[in-house]
Coordinates of C-alpha atoms and ligand atoms in Angstrom, one line a residue:
M1 CA 42.9 -29.3 -90.0
A2 CA 45.9 -27.0 -89.6
R3 CA 45.7 -24.7 -86.6
Q4 CA 44.8 -21.2 -87.4
S5 CA 47.4 -18.5 -86.8
I6 CA 47.4 -14.9 -85.7
L7 CA 50.1 -12.2 -85.9
V8 CA 49.9 -9.8 -83.0
T9 CA 52.1 -6.7 -83.1
G10 CA 52.9 -5.1 -79.7
S11 CA 52.5 -8.6 -78.3
S12 CA 54.4 -7.7 -75.1
G13 CA 52.1 -4.8 -74.3
L14 CA 48.8 -4.7 -72.5
I15 CA 46.5 -5.3 -75.4
G16 CA 48.8 -7.4 -77.5
S17 CA 49.5 -9.8 -74.7
E18 CA 45.9 -10.2 -73.8
V19 CA 45.0 -10.9 -77.4
C20 CA 47.8 -13.5 -77.5
M21 CA 46.5 -15.2 -74.4
Y22 CA 42.9 -15.2 -75.6
F23 CA 43.6 -16.6 -79.0
G24 CA 46.2 -19.1 -77.6
R25 CA 44.3 -20.3 -74.6
E26 CA 40.6 -19.9 -75.4
L27 CA 40.8 -20.6 -79.2
G28 CA 43.9 -22.8 -79.5
W29 CA 45.5 -20.8 -82.3
T30 CA 49.2 -20.6 -83.1
I31 CA 50.4 -17.1 -81.9
H32 CA 53.1 -15.0 -83.6
G33 CA 54.0 -12.1 -81.4
L34 CA 56.0 -9.1 -82.8
D35 CA 57.6 -6.7 -80.3
N36 CA 61.0 -5.1 -79.8
N37 CA 60.4 -3.8 -76.3
Q38 CA 60.2 -0.3 -77.7
R39 CA 58.1 0.7 -74.7
A40 CA 61.3 0.7 -72.6
V41 CA 62.8 3.1 -75.1
F42 CA 59.8 5.4 -75.0
F43 CA 59.4 5.3 -71.2
G44 CA 62.6 4.0 -69.6
P45 CA 62.9 0.9 -67.4
Q46 CA 59.4 1.3 -65.9
G47 CA 57.9 0.7 -69.3
D48 CA 59.9 -2.4 -69.9
T49 CA 57.7 -5.2 -71.3
R50 CA 60.2 -8.1 -71.4
W51 CA 58.5 -9.7 -68.3
N52 CA 55.3 -10.0 -70.3
Q53 CA 57.0 -11.5 -73.3
Q54 CA 58.6 -14.1 -71.0
R55 CA 55.2 -14.8 -69.5
L56 CA 53.7 -15.5 -72.9
Q57 CA 56.7 -17.7 -73.8
Q58 CA 56.2 -19.7 -70.6
E59 CA 52.4 -19.9 -70.6
L60 CA 51.6 -20.4 -74.3
P61 CA 53.2 -23.5 -75.9
A62 CA 52.2 -22.3 -79.4
F63 CA 53.7 -18.8 -79.0
V64 CA 56.5 -17.6 -81.2
H65 CA 58.2 -14.3 -80.5
H66 CA 59.5 -12.2 -83.4
E67 CA 62.0 -9.4 -82.3
L68 CA 61.1 -6.9 -85.0
D69 CA 60.5 -3.2 -85.3
I70 CA 57.3 -2.3 -87.3
R71 CA 59.3 0.6 -88.8
D72 CA 61.4 -2.0 -90.6
R73 CA 59.3 -2.1 -93.8
I74 CA 61.3 -4.9 -95.5
G75 CA 61.4 -7.0 -92.3
V76 CA 57.6 -6.6 -91.8
A77 CA 56.8 -7.5 -95.4
S78 CA 59.0 -10.6 -95.2
L79 CA 57.5 -11.8 -91.9
V80 CA 53.9 -11.3 -93.1
G81 CA 54.8 -13.0 -96.4
E82 CA 56.3 -16.0 -94.6
L83 CA 53.5 -16.4 -92.0
R84 CA 50.4 -15.4 -94.1
P85 CA 48.5 -15.3 -90.8
D86 CA 44.7 -15.8 -90.7
V87 CA 44.3 -12.7 -88.6
I88 CA 46.5 -9.6 -87.9
V89 CA 46.0 -7.6 -84.8
H90 CA 48.0 -4.4 -84.7
A91 CA 48.6 -3.2 -81.2
A92 CA 52.2 -1.9 -81.4
A93 CA 52.4 1.9 -81.0
Q94 CA 53.9 4.9 -79.3
P95 CA 50.9 5.4 -77.0
S96 CA 51.5 8.7 -75.2
H97 CA 50.4 12.3 -75.9
D98 CA 53.2 13.9 -74.0
R99 CA 56.0 11.7 -75.2
A100 CA 55.1 12.3 -78.9
A101 CA 56.0 16.0 -78.6
A102 CA 59.5 15.1 -77.6
I103 CA 60.0 12.4 -80.3
P104 CA 57.8 13.5 -83.2
F105 CA 59.6 11.4 -85.9
D106 CA 59.7 8.3 -83.8
D107 CA 56.0 8.8 -83.0
F108 CA 54.9 9.3 -86.6
D109 CA 57.2 6.6 -88.0
T110 CA 55.8 4.1 -85.5
N111 CA 52.2 5.0 -85.4
A112 CA 51.5 6.1 -89.0
V113 CA 54.2 4.6 -91.1
G114 CA 54.5 1.4 -89.1
T115 CA 50.7 0.8 -89.6
L116 CA 51.1 1.5 -93.4
N117 CA 54.0 -1.1 -93.5
L118 CA 51.7 -3.7 -92.0
L119 CA 48.7 -2.8 -94.1
E120 CA 50.7 -3.0 -97.3
A121 CA 52.4 -6.3 -96.2
A122 CA 48.9 -7.7 -95.5
R123 CA 47.6 -6.5 -98.9
R124 CA 50.4 -8.3 -100.7
S125 CA 50.4 -11.5 -98.7
C126 CA 47.1 -12.1 -97.0
P127 CA 44.4 -9.6 -98.1
E128 CA 41.6 -11.9 -97.0
S129 CA 42.8 -12.0 -93.4
P130 CA 40.9 -9.7 -91.0
F131 CA 43.2 -6.8 -89.9
V132 CA 42.2 -5.2 -86.6
H133 CA 43.9 -2.0 -85.7
M134 CA 44.1 -0.5 -82.2
S135 CA 43.2 3.1 -82.7
T136 CA 42.3 5.6 -80.0
N137 CA 39.6 8.1 -78.9
K138 CA 42.3 10.7 -79.2
V139 CA 41.5 10.7 -83.0
Y140 CA 38.6 13.0 -81.9
G141 CA 41.1 15.4 -80.6
D142 CA 39.7 17.8 -78.0
A143 CA 36.5 18.2 -79.9
P144 CA 34.5 16.3 -77.2
N145 CA 35.5 19.2 -74.9
R146 CA 33.1 21.5 -76.9
I147 CA 30.1 19.5 -75.7
P148 CA 28.4 21.5 -73.0
L149 CA 29.1 19.9 -69.6
R150 CA 27.6 20.0 -66.2
E151 CA 29.8 19.8 -63.1
L152 CA 28.7 17.2 -60.5
E153 CA 30.3 16.7 -57.1
T154 CA 33.0 14.3 -58.2
R155 CA 32.9 14.4 -62.1
W156 CA 32.0 16.2 -65.2
D157 CA 29.2 14.9 -67.4
Y158 CA 27.6 15.8 -70.7
A159 CA 24.8 18.4 -70.4
D160 CA 23.6 17.7 -73.9
S161 CA 21.2 14.7 -74.0
A162 CA 22.4 13.8 -77.6
F163 CA 25.4 12.3 -75.8
E164 CA 23.7 10.5 -72.9
H165 CA 25.0 7.2 -74.3
G166 CA 28.5 8.7 -74.9
I167 CA 30.5 9.6 -78.0
P168 CA 29.4 7.8 -81.2
E169 CA 31.7 6.9 -84.1
S170 CA 30.1 9.6 -86.3
F171 CA 31.7 12.3 -84.1
T172 CA 34.1 14.7 -86.0
I173 CA 37.8 13.9 -86.0
D174 CA 38.6 17.2 -87.7
Q175 CA 39.5 20.7 -86.7
S176 CA 40.4 20.2 -83.1
Q177 CA 43.6 19.8 -81.1
H178 CA 44.9 16.2 -81.1
S179 CA 48.5 16.4 -79.8
L180 CA 51.1 14.9 -82.2
F181 CA 50.2 11.5 -80.9
G182 CA 46.5 12.0 -81.8
A183 CA 47.5 13.2 -85.2
S184 CA 49.8 10.2 -86.0
K185 CA 46.9 7.9 -84.8
V186 CA 44.5 9.7 -87.1
A187 CA 46.8 9.0 -90.0
A188 CA 46.9 5.3 -89.2
D189 CA 43.1 5.1 -88.5
V190 CA 42.2 6.7 -91.8
M191 CA 44.7 4.5 -93.7
V192 CA 43.3 1.4 -92.1
Q193 CA 39.8 2.4 -93.1
E194 CA 41.1 3.2 -96.6
Y195 CA 42.6 -0.3 -97.1
G196 CA 39.1 -1.5 -96.3
R197 CA 37.2 0.8 -98.6
Y198 CA 39.7 1.1 -101.5
F199 CA 41.0 -2.4 -101.5
G200 CA 38.0 -4.2 -100.0
M201 CA 40.1 -5.7 -97.2
P202 CA 38.5 -6.7 -93.9
T203 CA 40.0 -4.0 -91.8
C204 CA 38.7 -2.5 -88.6
C205 CA 39.7 0.4 -86.3
L206 CA 39.0 0.2 -82.6
R207 CA 39.1 3.6 -81.1
G208 CA 40.0 2.8 -77.5
G209 CA 39.0 4.7 -74.4
C210 CA 41.1 3.7 -71.4
L211 CA 42.1 0.1 -72.0
T212 CA 43.4 -1.4 -68.8
G213 CA 44.2 -4.6 -66.8
P214 CA 46.7 -6.2 -64.6
N215 CA 49.3 -6.6 -67.4
H216 CA 49.8 -3.0 -68.1
S217 CA 53.3 -1.6 -67.4
G218 CA 51.6 1.7 -66.3
V219 CA 53.8 4.8 -66.3
E220 CA 52.9 8.4 -65.6
L221 CA 52.6 9.2 -69.3
H222 CA 50.5 6.2 -70.2
G223 CA 48.2 3.8 -68.5
F224 CA 46.1 6.0 -66.2
L225 CA 44.3 3.4 -64.0
S226 CA 47.3 1.0 -63.8
Y227 CA 49.6 3.9 -62.8
L228 CA 47.1 5.4 -60.4
I229 CA 46.7 2.1 -58.6
K230 CA 50.5 1.6 -58.6
C231 CA 50.9 5.0 -56.9
N232 CA 48.2 4.0 -54.3
V233 CA 49.9 0.7 -53.5
E234 CA 53.3 2.3 -53.2
G235 CA 52.1 5.4 -51.3
K236 CA 53.6 7.6 -54.1
P237 CA 51.9 10.9 -55.1
Y238 CA 49.8 10.8 -58.2
K239 CA 49.8 14.0 -60.2
V240 CA 46.3 15.3 -61.2
F241 CA 46.6 17.6 -64.2
G242 CA 43.8 20.2 -64.2
Y243 CA 40.0 20.0 -64.5
K244 CA 39.7 19.6 -60.7
G245 CA 40.4 15.9 -61.0
K246 CA 36.9 15.5 -62.2
Q247 CA 37.9 14.5 -65.8
V248 CA 36.1 11.3 -66.8
R249 CA 37.5 8.3 -68.6
D250 CA 35.8 5.1 -69.6
N251 CA 37.7 2.0 -68.7
I252 CA 37.6 -1.4 -70.3
H253 CA 39.4 -4.5 -69.2
A254 CA 41.9 -5.9 -71.8
F255 CA 40.1 -9.2 -71.7
D256 CA 36.9 -7.6 -73.0
V257 CA 38.9 -5.9 -75.7
A258 CA 40.4 -9.3 -76.7
R259 CA 36.9 -10.8 -76.8
F260 CA 35.7 -8.1 -79.1
I261 CA 38.7 -8.5 -81.4
A262 CA 37.9 -12.2 -81.6
A263 CA 34.2 -11.4 -82.5
V264 CA 35.4 -9.0 -85.3
A265 CA 37.9 -11.6 -86.6
D266 CA 35.1 -14.1 -86.8
A267 CA 32.7 -11.9 -88.7
P268 CA 34.7 -9.0 -90.2
R269 CA 33.4 -6.1 -92.2
E270 CA 35.3 -3.7 -94.5
G271 CA 36.9 -0.5 -93.1
E272 CA 34.8 -0.4 -89.9
V273 CA 35.3 1.8 -86.9
Y274 CA 34.1 1.2 -83.3
N275 CA 34.5 3.2 -80.2
L276 CA 35.7 0.6 -77.7
G277 CA 35.6 1.6 -74.1
G278 CA 33.9 0.8 -70.9
G279 CA 30.9 3.1 -71.7
K280 CA 29.2 5.2 -69.1
G281 CA 28.8 2.2 -66.8
N282 CA 32.5 1.7 -66.4
S283 CA 33.5 5.3 -66.4
C284 CA 35.1 7.2 -63.5
S285 CA 36.7 10.5 -62.8
I286 CA 40.2 10.6 -61.3
L287 CA 38.7 11.5 -57.9
E288 CA 36.3 8.6 -58.2
A289 CA 39.2 6.3 -59.2
F290 CA 41.0 7.4 -56.0
T291 CA 38.0 6.4 -53.9
L292 CA 37.8 3.0 -55.7
A293 CA 41.5 2.3 -55.3
E294 CA 41.3 3.3 -51.6
R295 CA 38.3 1.0 -51.1
V296 CA 40.1 -1.9 -52.8
T297 CA 43.5 -1.6 -51.2
G298 CA 42.6 0.0 -47.9
R299 CA 45.5 2.5 -48.5
P300 CA 45.0 6.3 -48.7
Q301 CA 45.7 7.8 -52.1
V302 CA 48.4 10.5 -52.0
F303 CA 48.1 13.1 -54.8
E304 CA 49.3 16.4 -56.0
Y305 CA 47.2 18.9 -58.0
V306 CA 48.8 20.6 -61.0
D307 CA 46.6 23.5 -62.2
Q308 CA 47.4 22.9 -65.8
N309 CA 45.6 20.3 -67.9
R310 CA 47.4 18.0 -70.3
I311 CA 47.2 19.3 -73.9
G312 CA 44.4 17.5 -75.8
D313 CA 43.1 15.8 -72.6
H314 CA 39.4 15.0 -72.6
I315 CA 37.3 16.6 -69.8
C316 CA 34.6 14.0 -70.2
Y317 CA 34.8 11.0 -72.5
Y318 CA 32.9 7.9 -72.5
S319 CA 32.2 5.7 -75.5
D320 CA 28.8 5.0 -77.0
L321 CA 28.9 1.2 -77.2
R322 CA 25.6 0.8 -79.1
K323 CA 27.3 0.2 -82.6
M324 CA 29.5 -2.5 -81.1
R325 CA 26.6 -4.2 -79.4
A326 CA 24.4 -3.9 -82.6
H327 CA 27.0 -5.4 -84.9
Y328 CA 28.2 -8.1 -82.4
P329 CA 25.3 -8.9 -80.1
Q330 CA 27.0 -11.9 -78.6
W331 CA 29.7 -9.5 -77.2
D332 CA 29.3 -7.4 -74.0
L333 CA 31.4 -6.2 -71.2
T334 CA 32.1 -8.9 -68.6
R335 CA 34.3 -7.0 -66.1
S336 CA 33.0 -4.2 -63.9
L337 CA 35.2 -1.3 -63.1
E338 CA 35.5 -2.3 -59.4
A339 CA 36.5 -5.9 -60.4
T340 CA 39.1 -4.5 -62.8
V341 CA 40.6 -2.2 -60.1
A342 CA 40.8 -5.1 -57.7
E343 CA 42.7 -7.2 -60.3
I344 CA 45.1 -4.4 -61.1
A345 CA 45.7 -3.7 -57.4
D346 CA 46.3 -7.4 -56.8
A347 CA 48.8 -7.5 -59.6
W348 CA 50.8 -4.6 -58.2
L349 CA 50.7 -6.0 -54.7
T350 CA 51.6 -9.5 -55.4
A351 CA 52.0 -11.0 -58.9
R352 CA 54.1 -8.6 -60.9
P353 CA 57.6 -10.1 -61.3
H354 CA 59.2 -6.9 -62.4
A355 CA 57.5 -4.4 -60.1
Ligands
LIG1 N1 46.0 1.4 -73.1 C1 45.2 2.4 -73.4 O1 44.5 3.0 -72.6 C2 44.9 2.7 -74.9 C3 43.8 3.5 -75.2 C4 43.5 3.8 -76.5 C5 44.2 3.2 -77.5 N2 45.2 2.4 -77.2 C6 46.0 1.8 -78.3 O2 46.1 0.4 -78.2 C7 47.3 -0.1 -78.6 C8 48.0 -0.9 -77.6 O3 48.1 -0.1 -76.4 P1 48.8 -0.7 -75.1 O4 48.2 0.0 -73.9 O5 48.7 -2.2 -75.2 O6 50.3 -0.2 -75.3 P2 51.6 -0.8 -74.7 O7 52.6 0.3 -74.7 O8 51.4 -1.5 -73.4 O9 52.0 -1.9 -75.8 C9 52.5 -1.6 -77.0 C10 53.6 -2.5 -77.4 O10 54.1 -2.2 -78.7 C11 55.5 -2.3 -78.7 N3 56.1 -1.4 -79.7 C12 56.1 -0.1 -79.7 N4 56.7 0.4 -80.8 C13 57.1 -0.7 -81.5 C14 57.8 -0.9 -82.7 N5 58.2 0.2 -83.4 N6 58.0 -2.1 -83.2 C15 57.6 -3.2 -82.4 N7 56.9 -3.1 -81.3 C16 56.7 -1.9 -80.8 C17 56.0 -1.9 -77.3 O11 57.2 -2.4 -76.9 C18 54.8 -2.5 -76.4 O12 55.1 -3.7 -75.9 C19 48.1 1.2 -79.1 O13 47.9 1.4 -80.4 C20 47.4 2.3 -78.3 O14 47.5 3.5 -78.9 C21 45.6 2.1 -75.9

């Protein structure tokens, strides 16, 4: 039987590379990675992902790299038409709130139009293939900030028991402040759902919380935990933006993201949406992340407090994982937050060839 093949966009990034490794190593598939190192254009040399592309090329014998921009509509249509992959995972994006305001056209062309280019290419060439799109919890804008909160010693938490399990997929995405990044991701998210509902394609949006792991090229503007631990390891000040450093994010290791994507690819539905994060159990505030990092590395965390929150930042966000677990009961988190922090610290201390 011919090996199955997957096309992964953003293959040199955190999620894309983990998906490549998972489908290549664990499942034995042929992997087609699409990336043009745009992260280095967005964030400068610190965001460069070539090291990760080279790692995939060295470690995965059945990996083929395609140097292509997802904004290149004709190039994307022709690649998808030639490959007709069994699964498409779309993880290429401009991923930062703050960057989007400086490059609104690049942001929208990449996040919204790039996604449409891929969806339409898939519809024409492989409409039966599961299409998994990496969306974001920023599609909810700052609406989660309207939930009444209680202030604890080191974090904010929901005061409304309706959210004791976290934010569900039914939460409104409308009439709130998203940042331009959040808005371009909403456009993509709704379009991916529409290709499921309107055309009956097996599409799925994963609205990520903080996705993390040792292979993130963390920078100040994107990759919170990776960048925070990098600062800890290098003794560099980490800037905390508002909310007393008690703002809460839920963190999920990219490996558990890849495992969920594999579960969806195996049993896809049409136009589905999941909130994919670490849930309450793997959540932490920035202050708590400092403590974790210090415990793991033995180094003090240096930080500066800026009394101005980031536009659209969530004060408290953790995903309600119950829908994921109900639809895919064989899936669950395998990496604790502490283990993930240890892995990231180890990568910054030892293994990162480009660091
Ligand atoms: N990391 C997180 O915390 C997080 C949270 C929620 C959602 N997400 C979403 O998950 C997806 C993957 O995130 P990530 O953390 O792996 O990001 P990343 O920046 O590490 O990887 C994205 C990759 O896409 C590539 N890319 C960007 N624009 C491109 C273009 N026009 N053409 C081809 N390649 C391009 C980049 O070079 C990079 O290698 C994104 O859609 C992001 O919005 C990430």
